[in-house]
Coordinates of C-alpha atoms (C1' of nucleotides) in Angstrom, one line a residue:
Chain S
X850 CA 5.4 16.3 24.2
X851 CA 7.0 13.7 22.1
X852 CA 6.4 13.4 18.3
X853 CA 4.0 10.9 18.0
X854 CA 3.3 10.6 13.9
X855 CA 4.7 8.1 12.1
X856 CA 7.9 8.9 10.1
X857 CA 7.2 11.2 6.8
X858 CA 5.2 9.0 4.0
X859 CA 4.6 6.1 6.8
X860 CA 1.4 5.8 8.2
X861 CA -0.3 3.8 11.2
X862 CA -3.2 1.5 9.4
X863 CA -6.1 1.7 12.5
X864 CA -8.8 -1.4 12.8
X865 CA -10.9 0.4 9.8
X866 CA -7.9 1.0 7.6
X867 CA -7.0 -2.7 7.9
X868 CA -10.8 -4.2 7.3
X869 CA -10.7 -2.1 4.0
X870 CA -7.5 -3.1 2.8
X871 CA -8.0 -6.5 3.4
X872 CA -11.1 -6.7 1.5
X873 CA -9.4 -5.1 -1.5
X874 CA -6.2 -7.4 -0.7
X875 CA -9.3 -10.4 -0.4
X876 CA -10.7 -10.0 -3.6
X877 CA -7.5 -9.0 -5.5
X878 CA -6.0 -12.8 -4.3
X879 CA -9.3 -14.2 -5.1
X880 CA -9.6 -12.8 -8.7
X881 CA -5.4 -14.0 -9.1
X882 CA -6.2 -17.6 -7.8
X883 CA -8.5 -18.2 -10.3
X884 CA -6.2 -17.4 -13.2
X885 CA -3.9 -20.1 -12.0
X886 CA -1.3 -17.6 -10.1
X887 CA 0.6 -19.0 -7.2
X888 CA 1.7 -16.5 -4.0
X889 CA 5.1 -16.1 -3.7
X890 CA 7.0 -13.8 -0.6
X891 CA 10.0 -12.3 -0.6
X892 CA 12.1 -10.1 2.1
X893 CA 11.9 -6.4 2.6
X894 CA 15.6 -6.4 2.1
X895 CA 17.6 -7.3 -1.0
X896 CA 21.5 -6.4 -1.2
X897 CA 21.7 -3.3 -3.0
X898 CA 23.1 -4.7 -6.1
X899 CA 20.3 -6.5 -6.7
X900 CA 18.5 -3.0 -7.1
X901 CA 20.7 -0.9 -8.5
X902 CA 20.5 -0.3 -12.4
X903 CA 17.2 -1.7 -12.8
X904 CA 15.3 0.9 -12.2
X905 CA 16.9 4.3 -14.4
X906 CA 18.6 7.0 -12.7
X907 CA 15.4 8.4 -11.1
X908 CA 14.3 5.1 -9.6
X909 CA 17.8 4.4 -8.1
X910 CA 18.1 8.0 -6.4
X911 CA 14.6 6.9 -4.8
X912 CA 16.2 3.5 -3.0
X913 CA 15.8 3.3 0.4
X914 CA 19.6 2.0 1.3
X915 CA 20.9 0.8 4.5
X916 CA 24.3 1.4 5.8
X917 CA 26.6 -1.3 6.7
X918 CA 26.6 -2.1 10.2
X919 CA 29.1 -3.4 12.8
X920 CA 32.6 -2.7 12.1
X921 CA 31.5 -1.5 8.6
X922 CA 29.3 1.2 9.7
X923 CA 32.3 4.1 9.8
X924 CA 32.9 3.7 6.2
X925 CA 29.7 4.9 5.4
X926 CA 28.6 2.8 2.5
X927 CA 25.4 0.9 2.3
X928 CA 24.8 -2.7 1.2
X929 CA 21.6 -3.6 2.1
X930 CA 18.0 -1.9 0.3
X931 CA 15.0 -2.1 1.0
X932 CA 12.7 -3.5 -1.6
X933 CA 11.3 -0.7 -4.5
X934 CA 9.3 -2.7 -6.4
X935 CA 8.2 -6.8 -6.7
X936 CA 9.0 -7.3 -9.5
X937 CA 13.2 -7.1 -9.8
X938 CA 12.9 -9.4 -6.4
X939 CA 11.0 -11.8 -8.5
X940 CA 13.2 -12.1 -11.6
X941 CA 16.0 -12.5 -9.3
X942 CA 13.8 -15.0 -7.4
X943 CA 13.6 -17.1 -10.7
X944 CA 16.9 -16.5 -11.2
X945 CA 17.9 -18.4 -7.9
X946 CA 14.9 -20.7 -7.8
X947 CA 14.6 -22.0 -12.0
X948 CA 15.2 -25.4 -11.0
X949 CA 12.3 -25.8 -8.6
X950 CA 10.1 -23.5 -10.5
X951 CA 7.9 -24.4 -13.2
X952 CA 8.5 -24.0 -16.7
X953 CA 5.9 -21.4 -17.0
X954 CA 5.6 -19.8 -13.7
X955 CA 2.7 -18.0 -12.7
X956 CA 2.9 -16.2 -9.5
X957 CA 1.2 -13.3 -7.4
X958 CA 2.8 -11.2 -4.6
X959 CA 1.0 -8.2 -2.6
X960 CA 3.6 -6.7 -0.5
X961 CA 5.1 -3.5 0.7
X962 CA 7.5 -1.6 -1.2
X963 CA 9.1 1.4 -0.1
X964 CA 10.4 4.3 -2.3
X965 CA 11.9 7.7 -0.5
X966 CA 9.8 9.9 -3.2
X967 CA 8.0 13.0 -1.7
X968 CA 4.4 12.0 -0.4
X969 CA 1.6 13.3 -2.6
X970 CA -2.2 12.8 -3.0
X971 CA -2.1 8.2 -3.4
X972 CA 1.3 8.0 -2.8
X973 CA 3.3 6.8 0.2
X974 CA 6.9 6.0 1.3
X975 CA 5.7 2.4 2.1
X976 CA 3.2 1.2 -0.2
X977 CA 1.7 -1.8 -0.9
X978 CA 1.8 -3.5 -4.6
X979 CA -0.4 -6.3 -6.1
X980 CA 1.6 -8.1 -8.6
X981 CA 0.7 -11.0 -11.0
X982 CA 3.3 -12.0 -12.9
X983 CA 3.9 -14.8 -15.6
X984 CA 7.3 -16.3 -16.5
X985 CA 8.3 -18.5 -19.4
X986 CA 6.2 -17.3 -22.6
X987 CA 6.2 -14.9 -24.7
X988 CA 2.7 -15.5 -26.2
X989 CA 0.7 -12.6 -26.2
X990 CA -2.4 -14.9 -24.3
X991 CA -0.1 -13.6 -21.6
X992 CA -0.6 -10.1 -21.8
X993 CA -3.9 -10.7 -22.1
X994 CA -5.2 -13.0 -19.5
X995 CA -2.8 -10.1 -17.1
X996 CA -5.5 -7.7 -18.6
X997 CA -8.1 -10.0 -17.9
X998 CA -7.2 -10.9 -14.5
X999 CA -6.5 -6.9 -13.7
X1000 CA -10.5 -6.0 -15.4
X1001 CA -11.5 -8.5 -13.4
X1002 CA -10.4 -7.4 -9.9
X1003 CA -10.9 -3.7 -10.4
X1004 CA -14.9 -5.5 -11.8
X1005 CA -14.9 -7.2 -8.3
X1006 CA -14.0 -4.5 -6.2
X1007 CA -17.2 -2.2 -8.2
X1008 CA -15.3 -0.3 -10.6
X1009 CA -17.3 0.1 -13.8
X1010 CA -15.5 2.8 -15.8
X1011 CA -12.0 2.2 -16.2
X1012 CA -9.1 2.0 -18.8
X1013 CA -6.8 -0.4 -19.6
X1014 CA -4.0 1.7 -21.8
X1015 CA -2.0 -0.5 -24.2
X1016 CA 1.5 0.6 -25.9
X1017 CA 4.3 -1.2 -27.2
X1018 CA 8.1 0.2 -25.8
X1019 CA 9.3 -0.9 -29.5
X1020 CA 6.9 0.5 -31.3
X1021 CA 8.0 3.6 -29.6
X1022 CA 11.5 3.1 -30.3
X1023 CA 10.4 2.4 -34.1
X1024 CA 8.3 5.6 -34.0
X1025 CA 10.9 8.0 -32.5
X1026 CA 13.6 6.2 -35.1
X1027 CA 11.7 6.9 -37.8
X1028 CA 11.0 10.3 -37.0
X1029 CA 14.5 11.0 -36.9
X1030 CA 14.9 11.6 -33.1
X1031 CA 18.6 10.0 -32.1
X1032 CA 18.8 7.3 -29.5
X1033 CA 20.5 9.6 -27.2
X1034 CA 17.0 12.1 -26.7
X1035 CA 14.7 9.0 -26.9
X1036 CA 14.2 8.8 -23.1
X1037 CA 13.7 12.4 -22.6
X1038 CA 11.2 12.3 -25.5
X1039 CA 9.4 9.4 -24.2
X1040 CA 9.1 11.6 -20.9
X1041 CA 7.7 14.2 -22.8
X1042 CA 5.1 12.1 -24.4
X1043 CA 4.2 10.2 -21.7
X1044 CA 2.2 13.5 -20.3
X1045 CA 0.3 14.2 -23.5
X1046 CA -3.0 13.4 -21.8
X1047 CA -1.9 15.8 -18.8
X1048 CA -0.7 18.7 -21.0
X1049 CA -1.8 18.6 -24.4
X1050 CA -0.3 18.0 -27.7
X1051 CA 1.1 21.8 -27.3
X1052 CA 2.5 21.0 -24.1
X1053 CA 4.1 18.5 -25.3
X1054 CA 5.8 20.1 -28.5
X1055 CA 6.7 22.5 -26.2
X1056 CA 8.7 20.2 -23.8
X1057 CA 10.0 18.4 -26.5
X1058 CA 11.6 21.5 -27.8
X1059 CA 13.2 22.2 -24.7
X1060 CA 14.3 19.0 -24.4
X1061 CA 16.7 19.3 -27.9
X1062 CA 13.5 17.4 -30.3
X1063 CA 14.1 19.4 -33.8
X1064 CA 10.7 20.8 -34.7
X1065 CA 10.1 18.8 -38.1
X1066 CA 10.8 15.7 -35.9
X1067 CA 8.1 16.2 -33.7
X1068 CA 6.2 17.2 -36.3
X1069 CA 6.9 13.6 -37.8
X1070 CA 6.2 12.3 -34.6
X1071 CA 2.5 13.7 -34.0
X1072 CA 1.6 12.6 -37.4
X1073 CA 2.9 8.7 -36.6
X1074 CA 1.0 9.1 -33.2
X1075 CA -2.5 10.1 -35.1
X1076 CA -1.9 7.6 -37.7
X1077 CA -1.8 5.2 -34.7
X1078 CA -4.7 6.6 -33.0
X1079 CA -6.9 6.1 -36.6
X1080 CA -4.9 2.7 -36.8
X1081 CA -3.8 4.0 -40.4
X1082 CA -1.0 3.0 -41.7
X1083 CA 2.3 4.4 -40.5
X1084 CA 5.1 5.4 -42.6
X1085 CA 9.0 4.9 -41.7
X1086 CA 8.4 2.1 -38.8
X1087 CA 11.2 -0.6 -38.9
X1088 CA 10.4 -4.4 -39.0
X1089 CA 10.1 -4.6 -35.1
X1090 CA 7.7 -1.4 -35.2
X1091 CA 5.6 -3.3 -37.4
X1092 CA 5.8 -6.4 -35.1
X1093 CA 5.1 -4.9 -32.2
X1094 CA 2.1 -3.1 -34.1
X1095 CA 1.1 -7.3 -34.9
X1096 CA 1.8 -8.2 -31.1
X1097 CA -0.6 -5.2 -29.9
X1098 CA -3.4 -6.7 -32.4
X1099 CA -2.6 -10.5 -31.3
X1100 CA -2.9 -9.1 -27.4
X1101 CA -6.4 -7.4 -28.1
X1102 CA -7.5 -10.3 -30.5
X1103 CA -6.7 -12.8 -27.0
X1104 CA -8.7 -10.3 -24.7
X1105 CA -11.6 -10.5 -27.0
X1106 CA -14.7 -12.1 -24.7
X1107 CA -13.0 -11.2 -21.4
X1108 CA -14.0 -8.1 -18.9
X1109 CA -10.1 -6.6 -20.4
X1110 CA -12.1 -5.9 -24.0
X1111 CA -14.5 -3.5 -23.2
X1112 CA -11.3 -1.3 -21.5
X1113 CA -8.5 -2.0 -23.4
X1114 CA -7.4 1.3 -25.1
X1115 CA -4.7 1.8 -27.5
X1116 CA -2.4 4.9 -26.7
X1117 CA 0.5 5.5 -28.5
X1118 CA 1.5 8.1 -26.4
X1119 CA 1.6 6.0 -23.0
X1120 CA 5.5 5.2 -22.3
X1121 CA 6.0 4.2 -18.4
X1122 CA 9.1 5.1 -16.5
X1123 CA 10.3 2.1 -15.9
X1124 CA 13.6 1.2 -17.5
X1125 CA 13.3 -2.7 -17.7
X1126 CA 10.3 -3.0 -20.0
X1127 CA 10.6 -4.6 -23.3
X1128 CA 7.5 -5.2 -24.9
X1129 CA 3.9 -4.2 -24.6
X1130 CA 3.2 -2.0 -21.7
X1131 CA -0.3 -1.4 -19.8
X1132 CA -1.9 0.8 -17.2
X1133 CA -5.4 1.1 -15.7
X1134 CA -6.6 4.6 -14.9
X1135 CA -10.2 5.8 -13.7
X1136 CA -11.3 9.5 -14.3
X1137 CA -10.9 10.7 -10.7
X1138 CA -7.2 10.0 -9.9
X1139 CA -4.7 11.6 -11.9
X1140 CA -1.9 9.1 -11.6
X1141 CA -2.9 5.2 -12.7
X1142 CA -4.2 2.5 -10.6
X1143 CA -1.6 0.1 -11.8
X1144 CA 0.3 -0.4 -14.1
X1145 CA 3.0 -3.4 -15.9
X1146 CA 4.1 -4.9 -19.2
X1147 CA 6.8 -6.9 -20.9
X1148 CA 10.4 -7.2 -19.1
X1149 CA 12.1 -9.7 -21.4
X1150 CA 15.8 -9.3 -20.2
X1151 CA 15.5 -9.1 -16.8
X1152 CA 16.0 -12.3 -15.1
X1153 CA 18.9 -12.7 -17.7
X1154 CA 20.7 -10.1 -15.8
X1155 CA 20.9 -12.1 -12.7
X1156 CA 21.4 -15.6 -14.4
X1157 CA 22.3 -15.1 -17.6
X1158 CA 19.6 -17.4 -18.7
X1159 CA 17.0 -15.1 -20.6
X1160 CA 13.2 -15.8 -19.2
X1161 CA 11.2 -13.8 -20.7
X1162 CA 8.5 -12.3 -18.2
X1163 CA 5.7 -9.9 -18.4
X1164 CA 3.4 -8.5 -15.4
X1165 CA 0.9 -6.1 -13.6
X1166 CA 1.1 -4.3 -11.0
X1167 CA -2.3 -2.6 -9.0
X1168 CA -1.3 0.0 -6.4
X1169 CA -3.4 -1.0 -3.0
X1170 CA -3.1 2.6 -1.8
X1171 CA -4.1 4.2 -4.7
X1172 CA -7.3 2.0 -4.8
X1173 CA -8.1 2.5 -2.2
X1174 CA -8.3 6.1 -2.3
X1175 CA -10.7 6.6 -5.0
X1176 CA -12.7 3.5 -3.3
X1177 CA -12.8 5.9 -0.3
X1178 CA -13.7 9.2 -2.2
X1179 CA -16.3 7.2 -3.9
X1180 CA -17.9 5.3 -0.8
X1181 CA -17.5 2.2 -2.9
X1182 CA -16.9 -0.4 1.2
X1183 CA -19.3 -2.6 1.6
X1184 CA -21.8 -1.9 4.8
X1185 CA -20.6 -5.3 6.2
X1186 CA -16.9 -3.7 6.8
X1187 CA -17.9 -1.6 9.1
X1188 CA -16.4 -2.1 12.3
X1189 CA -17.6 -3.9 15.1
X1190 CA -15.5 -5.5 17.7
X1191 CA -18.2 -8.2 19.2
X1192 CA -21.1 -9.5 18.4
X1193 CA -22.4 -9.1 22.2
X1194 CA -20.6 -7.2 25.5
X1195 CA -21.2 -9.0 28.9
X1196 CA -21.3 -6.2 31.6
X1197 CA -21.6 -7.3 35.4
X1198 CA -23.0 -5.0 38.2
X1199 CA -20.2 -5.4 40.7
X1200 CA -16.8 -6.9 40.9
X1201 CA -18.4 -10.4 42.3
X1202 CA -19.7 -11.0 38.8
X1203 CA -16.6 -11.0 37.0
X1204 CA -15.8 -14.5 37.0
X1205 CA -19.0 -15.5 36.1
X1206 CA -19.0 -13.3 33.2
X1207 CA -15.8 -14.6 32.1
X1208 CA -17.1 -18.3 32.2
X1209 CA -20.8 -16.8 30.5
X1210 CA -18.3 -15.2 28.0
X1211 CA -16.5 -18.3 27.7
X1212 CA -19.9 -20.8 27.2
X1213 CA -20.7 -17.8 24.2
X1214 CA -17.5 -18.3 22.2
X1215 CA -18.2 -21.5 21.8
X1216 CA -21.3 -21.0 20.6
X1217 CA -19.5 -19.5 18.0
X1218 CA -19.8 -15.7 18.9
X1219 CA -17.5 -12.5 19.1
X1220 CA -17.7 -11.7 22.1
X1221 CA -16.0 -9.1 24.9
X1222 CA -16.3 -8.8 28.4
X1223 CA -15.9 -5.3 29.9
X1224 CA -13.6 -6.1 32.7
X1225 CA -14.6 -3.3 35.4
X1226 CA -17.8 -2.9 37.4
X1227 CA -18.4 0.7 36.1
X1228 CA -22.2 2.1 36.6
X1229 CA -24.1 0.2 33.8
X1230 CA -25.0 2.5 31.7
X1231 CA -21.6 3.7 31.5
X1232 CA -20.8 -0.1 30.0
X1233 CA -24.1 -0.3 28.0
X1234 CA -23.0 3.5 26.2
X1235 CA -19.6 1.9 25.2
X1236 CA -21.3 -1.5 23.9
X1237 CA -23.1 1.1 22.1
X1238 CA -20.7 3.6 20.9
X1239 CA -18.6 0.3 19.2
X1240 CA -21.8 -0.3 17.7
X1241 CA -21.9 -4.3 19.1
X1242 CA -25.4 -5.5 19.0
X1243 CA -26.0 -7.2 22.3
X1244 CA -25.1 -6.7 25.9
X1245 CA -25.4 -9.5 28.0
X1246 CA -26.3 -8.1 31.8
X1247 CA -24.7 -10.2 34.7
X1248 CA -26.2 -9.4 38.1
X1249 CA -26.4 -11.2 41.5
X1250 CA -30.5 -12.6 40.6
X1251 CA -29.1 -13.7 37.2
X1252 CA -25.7 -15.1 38.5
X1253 CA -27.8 -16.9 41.4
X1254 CA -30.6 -18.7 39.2
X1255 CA -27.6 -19.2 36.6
X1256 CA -29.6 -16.6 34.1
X1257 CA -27.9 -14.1 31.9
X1258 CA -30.4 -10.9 30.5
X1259 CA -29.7 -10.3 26.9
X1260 CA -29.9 -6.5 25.6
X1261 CA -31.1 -5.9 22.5
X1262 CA -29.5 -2.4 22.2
X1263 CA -31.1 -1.5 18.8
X1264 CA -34.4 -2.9 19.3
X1265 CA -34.4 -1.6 23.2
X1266 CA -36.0 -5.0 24.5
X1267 CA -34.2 -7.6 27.0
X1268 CA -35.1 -11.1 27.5
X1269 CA -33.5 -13.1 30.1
X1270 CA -31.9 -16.8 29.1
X1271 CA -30.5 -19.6 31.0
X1272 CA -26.5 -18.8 30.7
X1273 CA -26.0 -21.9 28.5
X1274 CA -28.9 -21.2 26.0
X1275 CA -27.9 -17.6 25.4
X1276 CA -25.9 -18.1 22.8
X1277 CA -27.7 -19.4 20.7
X1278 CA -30.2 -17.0 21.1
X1279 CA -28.2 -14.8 19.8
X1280 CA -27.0 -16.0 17.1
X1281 CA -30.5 -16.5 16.3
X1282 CA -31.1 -13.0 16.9
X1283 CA -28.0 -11.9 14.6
X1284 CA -29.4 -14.0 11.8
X1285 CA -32.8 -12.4 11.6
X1286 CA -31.4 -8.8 11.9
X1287 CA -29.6 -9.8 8.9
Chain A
rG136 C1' 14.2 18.8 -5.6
rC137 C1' 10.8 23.7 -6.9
rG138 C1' 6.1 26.9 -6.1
rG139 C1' 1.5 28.0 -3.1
rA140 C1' -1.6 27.3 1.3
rU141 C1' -2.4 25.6 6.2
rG142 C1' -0.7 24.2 11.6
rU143 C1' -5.2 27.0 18.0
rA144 C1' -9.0 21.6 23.1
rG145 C1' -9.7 14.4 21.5
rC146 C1' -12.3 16.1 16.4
rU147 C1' -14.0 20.3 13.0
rC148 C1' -12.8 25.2 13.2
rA149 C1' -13.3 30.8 14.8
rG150 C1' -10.1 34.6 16.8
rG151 C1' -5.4 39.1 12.6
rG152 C1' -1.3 43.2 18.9
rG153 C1' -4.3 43.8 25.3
rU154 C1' -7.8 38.0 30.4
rA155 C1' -7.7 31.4 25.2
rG156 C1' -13.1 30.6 22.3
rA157 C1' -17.5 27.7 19.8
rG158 C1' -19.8 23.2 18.1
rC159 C1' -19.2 18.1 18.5
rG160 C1' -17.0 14.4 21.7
rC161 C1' -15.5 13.3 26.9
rC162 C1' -16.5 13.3 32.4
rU163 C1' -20.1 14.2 36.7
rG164 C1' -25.1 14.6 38.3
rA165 C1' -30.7 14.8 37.7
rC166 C1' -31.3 8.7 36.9
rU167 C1' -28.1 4.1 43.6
rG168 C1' -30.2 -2.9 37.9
rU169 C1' -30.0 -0.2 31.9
rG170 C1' -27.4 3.5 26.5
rG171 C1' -29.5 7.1 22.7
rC172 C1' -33.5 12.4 24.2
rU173 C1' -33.5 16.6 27.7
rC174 C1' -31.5 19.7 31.6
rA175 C1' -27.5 21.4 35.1
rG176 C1' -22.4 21.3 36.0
rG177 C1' -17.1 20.0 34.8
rA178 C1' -12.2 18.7 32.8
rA179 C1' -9.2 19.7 28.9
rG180 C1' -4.8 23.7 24.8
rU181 C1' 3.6 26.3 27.0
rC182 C1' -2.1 28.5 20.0
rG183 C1' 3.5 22.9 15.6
rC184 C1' 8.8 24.1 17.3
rG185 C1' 13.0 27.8 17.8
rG186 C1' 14.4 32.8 17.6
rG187 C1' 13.2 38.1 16.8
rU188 C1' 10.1 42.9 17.0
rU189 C1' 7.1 45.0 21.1
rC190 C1' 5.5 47.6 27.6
rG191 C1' 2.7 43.3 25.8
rA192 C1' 2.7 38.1 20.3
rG193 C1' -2.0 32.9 19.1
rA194 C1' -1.8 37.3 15.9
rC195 C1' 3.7 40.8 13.1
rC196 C1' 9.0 39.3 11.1
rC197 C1' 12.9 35.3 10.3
rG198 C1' 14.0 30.3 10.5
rU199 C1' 12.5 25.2 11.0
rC200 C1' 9.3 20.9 11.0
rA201 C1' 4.7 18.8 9.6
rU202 C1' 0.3 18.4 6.5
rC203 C1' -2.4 19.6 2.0
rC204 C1' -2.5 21.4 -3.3
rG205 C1' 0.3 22.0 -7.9
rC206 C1' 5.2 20.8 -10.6
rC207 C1' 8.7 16.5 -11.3
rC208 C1' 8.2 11.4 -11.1
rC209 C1' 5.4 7.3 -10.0
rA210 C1' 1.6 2.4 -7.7

RNA sequence: GCGGAUGUAGCUCAGGGGUAGAGCGCCUGACUGUGGCUCAGGAAGUCGCGGGUUCGAGACCCGUCAUCCGCCCCA
């Protein structure tokens, strides 16, 4: 037999899957709306240039590329990508697009992205990404109302526990500086760091050790991350350590009053992988799921490497996928998603009555039902077990006494009671019927 | 990219060298204008794929692919 899955990380999203990601996707858009974010689209294909570099050496070996085509294809080479993330398509977006865009632009985008990383537990090949993004300030009301606007979603959607991690990438520059760690071991440190809540302060000396950290270094380096974590006062930070220190306070003192507060949590120790980010960084995490919900922060320099022009920018990012895993692990749907093709089946007793059912089923949609007609004369209890087993309400029986006094019998499957209508008053019987089941 | 586990009927799984199994689902009938309950019957699997060992392989060995769990990284 032929392979019939979907390629490796891809997967087929059935009527169920796609009810439950649209509410999430429904609620997220909702939430974004009402801070004042616009939607914005952009292709699943950039040229690979526009990719490459952004996104440090692990994220560019994890580009999906695609080879030249045509006459090009024998050389090999590829020029085209698809897109690995929203938010380098955005920047060049505003790169391309500042003249019609706003002076402070405020946009949303919930897309697919696709990354060729090894599936795992909430994570995919194709994945979808809820972005909100602003461009144009560097005020730290920025960072916050992305806070806000993330608490507020994950709120929505019935998350109660969750964090909202908060770190500055130059107060971690400052902090490795002045713990005398060279620039050339800062990533690699920063790596190291960045799994402290996975594997322990131990694990973490440990790793940093291997990694070429001198020992009193990371001593130096534990004692500026507790100091942080008391808010103390830190020894040895530069001026922009002790600005981004202010920026982190200006960022909470903005979120104070909003559903961010309660969740925001400084942690010097989170660092992100992402190689554009500039400023304050963020991610959400719930208990449950090891990796983070979302994640996002300050890229000021970004769309300057596409225009030139520097637009400072700072965003969020909620992985769909990974929501909706714990929202499935936790039965956190509402009852109302589940599925249900029709509101009422009209089943005929022979092959005469099919056009009548069609018009019956016709005169119903109007009436402003869901409604399917099960287009072969089976035995009719074969028909009424299928209305059944897709869990739709109503059957509505067509047979030659009804079809010649212009009737229709309406099933009530759940209740197990039938009462016959005149065909063009059915409808609203049951809709009246739907209403008082609730 | 590395380590571990698992691939048997549509689904969940049992069988660990000698005739391919169960539960659920599906189909038919009891019940020729009515689903769920009950009863009787039925269909369905080259046991992930390729090689090897053996008189004989679903089982043992090698390879491969897929899935899951860790690691790495990330949404």
């Amino acid at each position: 037999m032929a392979r019939t899955e979907p390629a490796r990380g891809m997967r087929d999203f059935l009527p169920e899957d796609v009810r439950r990601r649209e509410h999430v996707i429904v609620v997220i858009k909702r939430v974004y709306e009402r801070y004042g974010f616009e939607p914005l689209e952009t292709p699943a294909v950039e040229n690979l240039e526009t990719l490459l570099g952004k996104y440090g050496d692990e994220g560019n070996q994890l580009i999906y590329k695609i080879l030249k085509r045509g006459e090009g294809e024998a050389s090999g080479e590829a020029d085209l990508a698809l897109r690995y993330d929203l938010t380098v398509p955005l920047a060049r977006v505003v790169a391309h697009h500042h003249a019609k865009l706003p002076r402070l632009f405020k946009r949303y985008q919930i897309q697919p992205v696709w990354r060729a990383d090894r599936p795992a537990r909430g994570r995919f090949r194709e994945f979808y990404q809820c972005d909100v993004d602003a461009l144009g300030s560097t005020s730290p009301v920025i960072e916050a109302e992305l806070c806000a606007a993330v608490a507020d979603a994950m709120v929505e959607l019935g998350f109660a526990e969750f964090s909202i991690r908060l770190n500055h990438r130059q107060l971690l520059t400052s902090m490795l500086n002045a713990s005398g760690i060279t620039e050339t071991l800062h990533g690699a440190a920063l790596v190291a760091l960045d799994k402290e809540d996975k594997i322990g302060v131990d694990g973490v000396r440990q790793e940093l050790a291997q990694r070429g950290v001198l020992p009193e270094s990371a001593r130096s380096l534990f004692a500026a991350i507790g100091a942080l974590r008391d808010r103390a006062p830190v020894s040895g930070l530069d001026e922009t350590g002790v600005a981004a220190l202010a920026n982190l306070d200006a960022i909470e003192t903005m979120a104070k009053g909003t559903q961010a507060e309660a969740r925001l949590r400084r942690d010097p120790s989170l660092a992100r992988g992402l190689s554009y980010y500039t400023g304050a960084i963020m991610e959400v995490n719930v208990a449950d799921l090891a990796g983070s919900l979302g994640g996002g922060g300050r890229y000021d320099n970004l769309v300057g490497m596409f225009s030139g022009q520097q637009i400072p920018a700072c965003g969020f990012s909620l992985g769909l996928e990974r929501i909706l895993v714990v929202m499935s692990e936790r039965g956190m749907f509402p009852a109302s998603l589940a599925t249900t093709p029709a509101d009422v089946m009209v089943a005929v007793f022979d092959a005469a009555g099919l056009p009548h059912a069609m018009r019956v089923a016709g005169q119903m949609r109007e009436a402003g039902l869901r409604v399917l007609v099960y287009p072969d004369a089976d035995k009719i209890g074969k028909q009424i077990k299928y209305a059944d087993g897709r869990g739709i309400p109503f059957v509505a029986l067509l047979g030659a006494d009804e079809i010649a006094k212009g009737d229709v019998t309406v099933k009530n499957l759940a209740a197990q009671s039938q009462q016959t209508h005149s065909q063009s008053a059915a409808g609203a019987a049951i809709l009246e019927a739907l209403k008082n089941r609730g």
